[in-house]
Tab-separated table of C-alpha atoms in Angstrom:
chain	number	residue	atom	x	y	z
A	605	MET	CA	-3.869	-20.170	-48.834
A	606	TYR	CA	-2.607	-15.669	-49.765
A	607	PHE	CA	-6.530	-15.171	-49.695
A	608	PHE	CA	-6.070	-16.347	-46.463
A	609	LEU	CA	-2.931	-14.306	-45.293
A	610	ASP	CA	-4.617	-11.439	-46.345
A	611	ILE	CA	-8.014	-12.211	-44.348
A	612	LEU	CA	-6.231	-13.410	-41.506
A	613	SER	CA	-4.129	-10.060	-42.298
A	614	TYR	CA	-7.551	-7.898	-42.286
A	615	CYS	CA	-8.758	-9.948	-39.115
A	616	CYS	CA	-5.646	-8.969	-36.974
A	617	ALA	CA	-5.646	-5.103	-38.679
A	618	ILE	CA	-9.039	-4.578	-37.774
A	619	PHE	CA	-8.686	-6.094	-33.754
A	620	ASP	CA	-5.467	-3.345	-33.737
A	621	MET	CA	-8.282	-1.098	-34.431
A	622	LYS	CA	-10.536	-1.915	-31.840
A	623	ASN	CA	-8.384	-2.054	-28.695
A	624	ASN	CA	-8.426	0.823	-27.599
A	625	HIS	CA	-7.449	-0.539	-23.912
A	626	LYS	CA	-5.095	0.163	-22.273
A	627	TYR	CA	-2.577	-2.632	-20.053
A	628	ALA	CA	-0.852	-2.468	-16.855
A	629	ILE	CA	2.012	-4.801	-15.109
A	630	LEU	CA	2.185	-3.957	-11.334
A	631	SER	CA	4.488	-5.060	-8.555
A	632	PHE	CA	1.813	-5.760	-6.263
A	633	SER	CA	3.589	-6.300	-2.855
A	634	GLY	CA	-0.413	-6.059	-0.878
A	635	GLY	CA	0.374	-2.797	0.973
A	636	LEU	CA	-0.634	1.175	1.065
A	637	ASP	CA	0.829	2.032	-2.270
A	638	SER	CA	0.258	-0.841	-4.467
A	639	THR	CA	-2.669	-0.907	-3.994
A	640	SER	CA	-3.775	1.927	-3.725
A	641	LEU	CA	-1.956	1.968	-7.869
A	642	LEU	CA	-4.073	-1.049	-8.166
A	643	ILE	CA	-7.196	1.005	-7.766
A	644	ASN	CA	-5.731	3.970	-9.456
A	645	LEU	CA	-5.395	1.741	-12.587
A	646	LEU	CA	-9.068	0.588	-12.803
A	647	TYR	CA	-10.028	3.516	-11.761
A	648	ASN	CA	-7.643	4.421	-14.830
A	649	LYS	CA	-9.921	1.569	-17.498
A	650	PHE	CA	-6.479	-0.097	-17.042
A	651	HIS	CA	-6.736	-4.099	-17.844
A	652	VAL	CA	-4.371	-5.205	-15.266
A	653	LYS	CA	-1.416	-8.009	-14.960
A	654	CYS	CA	-0.663	-7.626	-10.506
A	655	ILE	CA	2.665	-9.527	-10.074
A	656	THR	CA	3.863	-9.803	-6.433
A	657	PHE	CA	6.992	-11.628	-5.688
A	658	ASP	CA	8.153	-13.756	-3.014
A	659	TYR	CA	11.273	-12.988	-2.449
A	660	GLY	CA	11.965	-14.378	1.156
A	661	GLN	CA	11.266	-11.067	2.747
A	662	LYS	CA	10.052	-12.143	7.406
A	663	HIS	CA	6.626	-10.136	6.405
A	664	LEU	CA	4.850	-12.832	4.323
A	665	ILE	CA	1.375	-11.826	5.640
A	666	GLU	CA	1.931	-8.930	3.180
A	667	ILE	CA	1.469	-11.654	0.198
A	668	ASP	CA	-1.626	-13.517	2.370
A	669	ARG	CA	-2.908	-9.060	2.124
A	670	ALA	CA	-2.370	-8.931	-1.735
A	671	ILE	CA	-4.072	-12.531	-1.768
A	672	GLN	CA	-7.423	-10.898	0.009
A	673	ASN	CA	-7.686	-8.080	-2.287
A	674	ILE	CA	-7.581	-9.342	-5.390
A	675	GLU	CA	-9.996	-11.606	-4.326
A	676	TYR	CA	-11.968	-8.718	-2.866
A	677	LEU	CA	-11.909	-6.786	-6.315
A	678	ASN	CA	-12.618	-9.417	-8.616
A	679	ASN	CA	-16.272	-9.927	-6.049
A	680	SER	CA	-16.808	-7.028	-5.879
A	681	GLY	CA	-19.935	-6.354	-9.185
A	682	LEU	CA	-17.423	-4.449	-11.266
A	683	GLU	CA	-16.657	-5.205	-14.819
A	684	LEU	CA	-12.386	-4.523	-13.212
A	685	HIS	CA	-10.046	-6.566	-15.352
A	686	ILE	CA	-7.194	-7.912	-12.760
A	687	SER	CA	-5.671	-11.047	-12.813
A	688	HIS	CA	-2.897	-12.386	-10.500
A	689	ASN	CA	1.009	-14.468	-9.952
A	690	ILE	CA	3.250	-14.872	-7.369
A	691	VAL	CA	6.615	-14.862	-9.226
A	692	ASN	CA	10.105	-17.460	-6.311
A	693	ILE	CA	12.653	-15.157	-5.733
A	694	LYS	CA	14.542	-16.158	-3.169
A	695	ASP	CA	17.263	-17.411	-4.872
A	696	ALA	CA	18.367	-14.078	-6.027
A	697	PHE	CA	18.863	-12.317	-3.084
A	698	ASN	CA	21.463	-13.345	0.063
A	699	SER	CA	19.157	-13.278	3.499
A	700	LYS	CA	21.556	-11.923	5.298
A	701	ALA	CA	21.699	-8.826	3.170
A	702	SER	CA	18.440	-6.792	4.230
A	703	SER	CA	17.142	-7.700	8.529
A	704	LEU	CA	13.734	-7.816	5.641
A	705	PHE	CA	15.609	-10.914	5.373
A	706	ASN	CA	17.311	-12.319	8.941
A	707	ASN	CA	15.644	-13.827	10.995
A	708	SER	CA	17.901	-12.975	14.437
A	709	GLN	CA	18.741	-9.122	12.995
A	710	GLU	CA	15.598	-6.889	14.089
A	711	ILE	CA	13.475	-4.816	12.359
A	712	PRO	CA	14.348	-1.708	13.645
A	713	ARG	CA	12.236	1.224	15.548
A	714	GLY	CA	11.493	4.228	14.845
A	715	HIS	CA	11.274	6.860	11.802
A	716	TYR	CA	11.024	6.194	8.397
A	717	GLU	CA	14.838	8.394	7.437
A	718	ASP	CA	16.465	7.649	10.979
A	719	SER	CA	19.705	5.513	9.810
A	720	ASN	CA	18.957	2.664	11.521
A	721	MET	CA	16.244	2.068	8.696
A	722	LEU	CA	19.272	1.008	6.270
A	723	SER	CA	19.518	-2.486	7.808
A	724	THR	CA	15.821	-3.086	5.274
A	725	PHE	CA	17.838	-1.959	2.185
A	726	VAL	CA	17.649	-4.793	-0.103
A	727	PRO	CA	20.320	-5.066	-2.456
A	728	ASN	CA	19.086	-4.127	-6.178
A	729	ARG	CA	15.510	-4.814	-4.749
A	730	ASN	CA	13.699	-2.552	-6.945
A	731	ALA	CA	15.971	-3.072	-10.444
A	732	ILE	CA	15.298	-6.744	-10.502
A	733	PHE	CA	11.300	-6.812	-9.420
A	734	THR	CA	11.300	-3.595	-12.366
A	735	SER	CA	13.330	-6.392	-15.091
A	736	ILE	CA	10.497	-8.923	-14.192
A	737	ILE	CA	7.592	-6.548	-14.158
A	738	PHE	CA	9.940	-4.800	-17.489
A	739	SER	CA	9.868	-8.488	-19.171
A	740	TYR	CA	5.585	-9.040	-18.971
A	741	ALA	CA	5.303	-5.958	-20.381
A	742	LEU	CA	7.804	-7.352	-23.520
A	743	SER	CA	5.747	-10.783	-23.963
A	744	TRP	CA	2.145	-8.444	-22.991
A	745	SER	CA	2.464	-6.011	-25.372
A	746	LYS	CA	3.796	-9.150	-27.935
A	747	GLU	CA	0.749	-10.986	-27.494
A	748	LEU	CA	-1.118	-8.069	-27.593
A	749	ASN	CA	0.218	-7.475	-31.314
A	750	ASN	CA	2.508	-4.868	-30.414
A	751	HIS	CA	0.293	-2.876	-28.650
A	752	ASP	CA	1.503	-0.274	-25.929
A	753	ILE	CA	2.005	-1.849	-22.420
A	754	TYR	CA	2.494	0.249	-19.186
A	755	PHE	CA	4.899	-1.142	-15.507
A	756	SER	CA	3.424	-0.059	-13.394
A	757	LEU	CA	5.416	0.750	-9.530
A	758	GLY	CA	4.315	2.383	-6.360
A	759	CYS	CA	7.707	3.979	-5.426
A	760	HIS	CA	6.862	7.424	-2.977
A	761	SER	CA	8.604	10.548	-1.486
A	762	GLY	CA	9.169	8.902	1.594
A	763	ASP	CA	11.333	6.249	0.276
A	764	HIS	CA	14.189	8.528	-0.925
A	765	THR	CA	16.088	8.746	1.704
A	766	ILE	CA	16.646	4.979	2.863
A	767	TYR	CA	16.453	3.460	-0.616
A	768	PRO	CA	17.995	4.724	-3.699
A	769	ASP	CA	16.467	2.564	-5.891
A	770	CYS	CA	12.942	4.353	-5.087
A	771	ARG	CA	14.946	8.084	-6.350
A	772	PRO	CA	13.310	9.291	-10.095
A	773	ASP	CA	16.889	8.830	-11.026
A	774	PHE	CA	17.783	5.601	-11.090
A	775	TYR	CA	14.337	5.179	-12.406
A	776	LYS	CA	15.303	7.000	-15.211
A	777	LYS	CA	18.454	5.020	-15.923
A	778	LEU	CA	17.113	1.977	-15.470
A	779	ILE	CA	13.947	2.331	-17.794
A	780	GLU	CA	16.596	3.505	-20.552
A	781	SER	CA	18.724	1.011	-19.977
A	782	LEU	CA	15.544	-1.776	-19.793
A	783	LYS	CA	14.055	0.478	-23.614
A	784	MET	CA	17.200	0.492	-24.989
A	785	GLY	CA	18.037	-2.813	-24.364
A	786	ASN	CA	14.888	-4.176	-26.178
A	787	TRP	CA	13.478	-5.053	-29.132
A	788	GLY	CA	10.203	-3.237	-28.711
A	789	GLY	CA	10.872	-1.324	-25.779
A	790	GLU	CA	10.244	1.570	-27.153
A	791	ILE	CA	6.281	0.525	-26.584
A	792	ILE	CA	6.923	0.174	-23.194
A	793	ASN	CA	6.008	3.755	-20.854
A	794	GLU	CA	6.262	3.873	-16.825
A	795	TYR	CA	3.215	4.553	-15.188
A	796	MET	CA	4.901	5.520	-11.246
A	797	PRO	CA	2.116	8.469	-10.978
A	798	TYR	CA	3.360	8.418	-7.265
A	799	ILE	CA	7.227	9.144	-7.413
A	800	ASN	CA	6.948	12.253	-5.951
A	801	TYR	CA	3.252	11.442	-3.325
A	802	THR	CA	4.084	11.592	-0.127
A	803	LYS	CA	2.100	8.545	1.795
A	804	LYS	CA	-0.848	11.146	2.631
A	805	ASP	CA	-1.039	11.930	-0.436
A	806	ILE	CA	-1.548	8.763	-2.153
A	807	LEU	CA	-3.866	7.870	0.278
A	808	ALA	CA	-5.911	11.749	-0.092
A	809	GLU	CA	-5.910	10.749	-4.237
A	810	SER	CA	-7.347	7.505	-3.982
A	811	ILE	CA	-10.312	7.966	-1.205
A	812	PRO	CA	-12.083	9.717	-4.141
A	813	PHE	CA	-10.666	6.638	-6.367
A	814	ILE	CA	-12.659	4.699	-4.218
A	815	LYS	CA	-16.202	6.421	-3.754
A	816	LYS	CA	-17.126	6.811	-6.819
A	817	MET	CA	-16.137	2.890	-7.557
A	818	GLY	CA	-17.959	1.979	-5.002
A	819	LEU	CA	-15.388	0.055	-3.317
A	820	ASP	CA	-15.776	0.266	0.678
A	821	PHE	CA	-12.428	2.125	1.462
A	822	ASN	CA	-11.355	0.452	4.846
A	823	GLN	CA	-12.258	-3.211	2.595
A	824	VAL	CA	-9.508	-2.152	0.462
A	825	TYR	CA	-6.552	-1.566	2.962
A	826	LYS	CA	-7.239	-3.376	6.074
A	827	ASN	CA	-6.126	-6.708	3.349
A	828	THR	CA	-3.052	-3.870	3.179
A	829	ASN	CA	0.121	-4.752	5.245
A	830	THR	CA	2.955	-1.282	5.586
A	831	SER	CA	4.457	-2.812	8.564
A	832	TYR	CA	7.833	-5.492	8.887
A	833	SER	CA	6.956	-6.785	11.238
A	834	PRO	CA	4.057	-8.069	11.553
A	835	ASP	CA	3.006	-10.891	14.026
A	836	LYS	CA	1.236	-13.500	12.112
A	837	SER	CA	-1.971	-12.473	12.490
A	838	GLY	CA	-0.732	-9.191	10.375
A	839	ILE	CA	-1.534	-7.240	13.568
A	840	SER	CA	1.008	-4.335	13.414
A	841	PRO	CA	3.650	-3.131	16.439
A	842	GLY	CA	3.459	0.706	15.420
A	843	ASP	CA	6.424	1.466	16.387
A	844	THR	CA	8.285	0.405	13.047
A	845	GLY	CA	9.355	3.744	10.629
A	846	SER	CA	6.887	2.005	7.859
A	847	ASP	CA	4.141	1.994	10.993
A	848	VAL	CA	4.454	5.392	11.944
A	849	GLU	CA	3.860	6.335	7.895
A	850	ARG	CA	1.242	5.207	7.641
A	851	ILE	CA	-0.327	6.618	10.877
A	852	LEU	CA	0.597	10.040	10.077
A	853	ALA	CA	-0.530	9.519	6.868
A	854	PHE	CA	-4.520	7.816	8.304
A	855	HIS	CA	-3.807	10.125	11.539
A	856	GLU	CA	-3.211	13.297	9.087
A	857	LEU	CA	-6.726	13.268	7.032
A	858	GLY	CA	-8.327	12.455	10.069
A	859	ILE	CA	-8.969	8.432	9.444
A	860	LYS	CA	-8.939	5.519	11.350
A	861	ASP	CA	-6.705	2.739	9.589
A	862	PRO	CA	-8.768	0.358	9.154
A	863	ILE	CA	-5.450	-2.611	10.383
A	864	GLN	CA	-4.994	-3.307	14.124
A	865	TYR	CA	-2.311	-2.209	15.425
A	866	ALA	CA	-1.168	-3.845	18.974
A	867	GLY	CA	-2.052	-2.026	21.443
A	868	GLY	CA	-4.998	0.177	19.829
A	869	TRP	CA	-4.924	2.862	17.639
A	870	GLU	CA	-4.537	5.716	20.236
A	871	ALA	CA	-1.854	4.724	20.577
A	872	ALA	CA	-0.651	4.353	17.682
A	873	VAL	CA	-0.576	7.443	16.409
A	874	LYS	CA	-0.025	8.926	19.796
A	875	ASN	CA	3.386	6.906	19.624
A	876	ALA	CA	4.142	7.804	16.015
A	877	ILE	CA	3.111	11.289	16.699
A	878	LYS	CA	6.825	11.062	19.319
A	879	ILE	CA	8.389	10.140	16.979
A	880	GLU	CA	7.786	12.614	14.485
A	881	GLU	CA	8.489	15.538	16.808
A	882	ASP	CA	12.042	14.132	18.801
A	883	TYR	CA	13.053	12.844	14.949
A	884	GLN	CA	12.784	16.614	13.961
A	885	LYS	CA	14.309	17.531	17.170
A	886	SER	CA	17.263	15.637	16.316
A	887	SER	CA	17.083	16.059	13.098
A	888	LYS	CA	18.097	20.871	13.303
């Protein structure tokens, strides 16, 4: 009996010494930011568990896009380690709390930092997302003999003005609390490289990663949704705040966005530039 336990302990120790892999839980919406972050993690040789939340959002097309990209990556011929779960948390939110839920409330048009974008804020959303993926990270760590695990979200600087739950100081305090409130929390760490990036920065960083991995840039980003108000087939109107930010990021890098816009790409760029110029004038 003791001999068996000694052998078991030895095998566990050998497993732990040989397990030099990196592991991450990713909050994966199917948007540009989290998709870019998935590419970042895969390029850096992480084993990734993607968690997509169905929280009652109108733009459910983003979940379809997330599924499509996971399928594309898993069929790419590369040795990637990805799993994908869709978690239903609709009951955690009041459907009237945000224009992202309430079908009688229009998604605002205009600049991403306009005050009317406040209606798209979902109370406590990122705290809930982060708490859930932190829990996944704790469980995965236990499965891997208390191995370090990272949890990852694609929050970036463009979110800071309208969404207080995307700001660095919010995450600093939230992460401290999650670590403090859980045994084993000290070996769970955040991987949030975009927290002070613009969307243009995120996109620019992804280009060489995708190229070196031999992936199709257009296919990766065609399988994303950024708009809060796409039609049923996924065509973006091009005039919501999230659309405008994305359009300008592609345009400033001299790249045509592979997703479809109502009216076409050139019209979308022209409109986005005007919205940006009007916002800058009104902000002076």
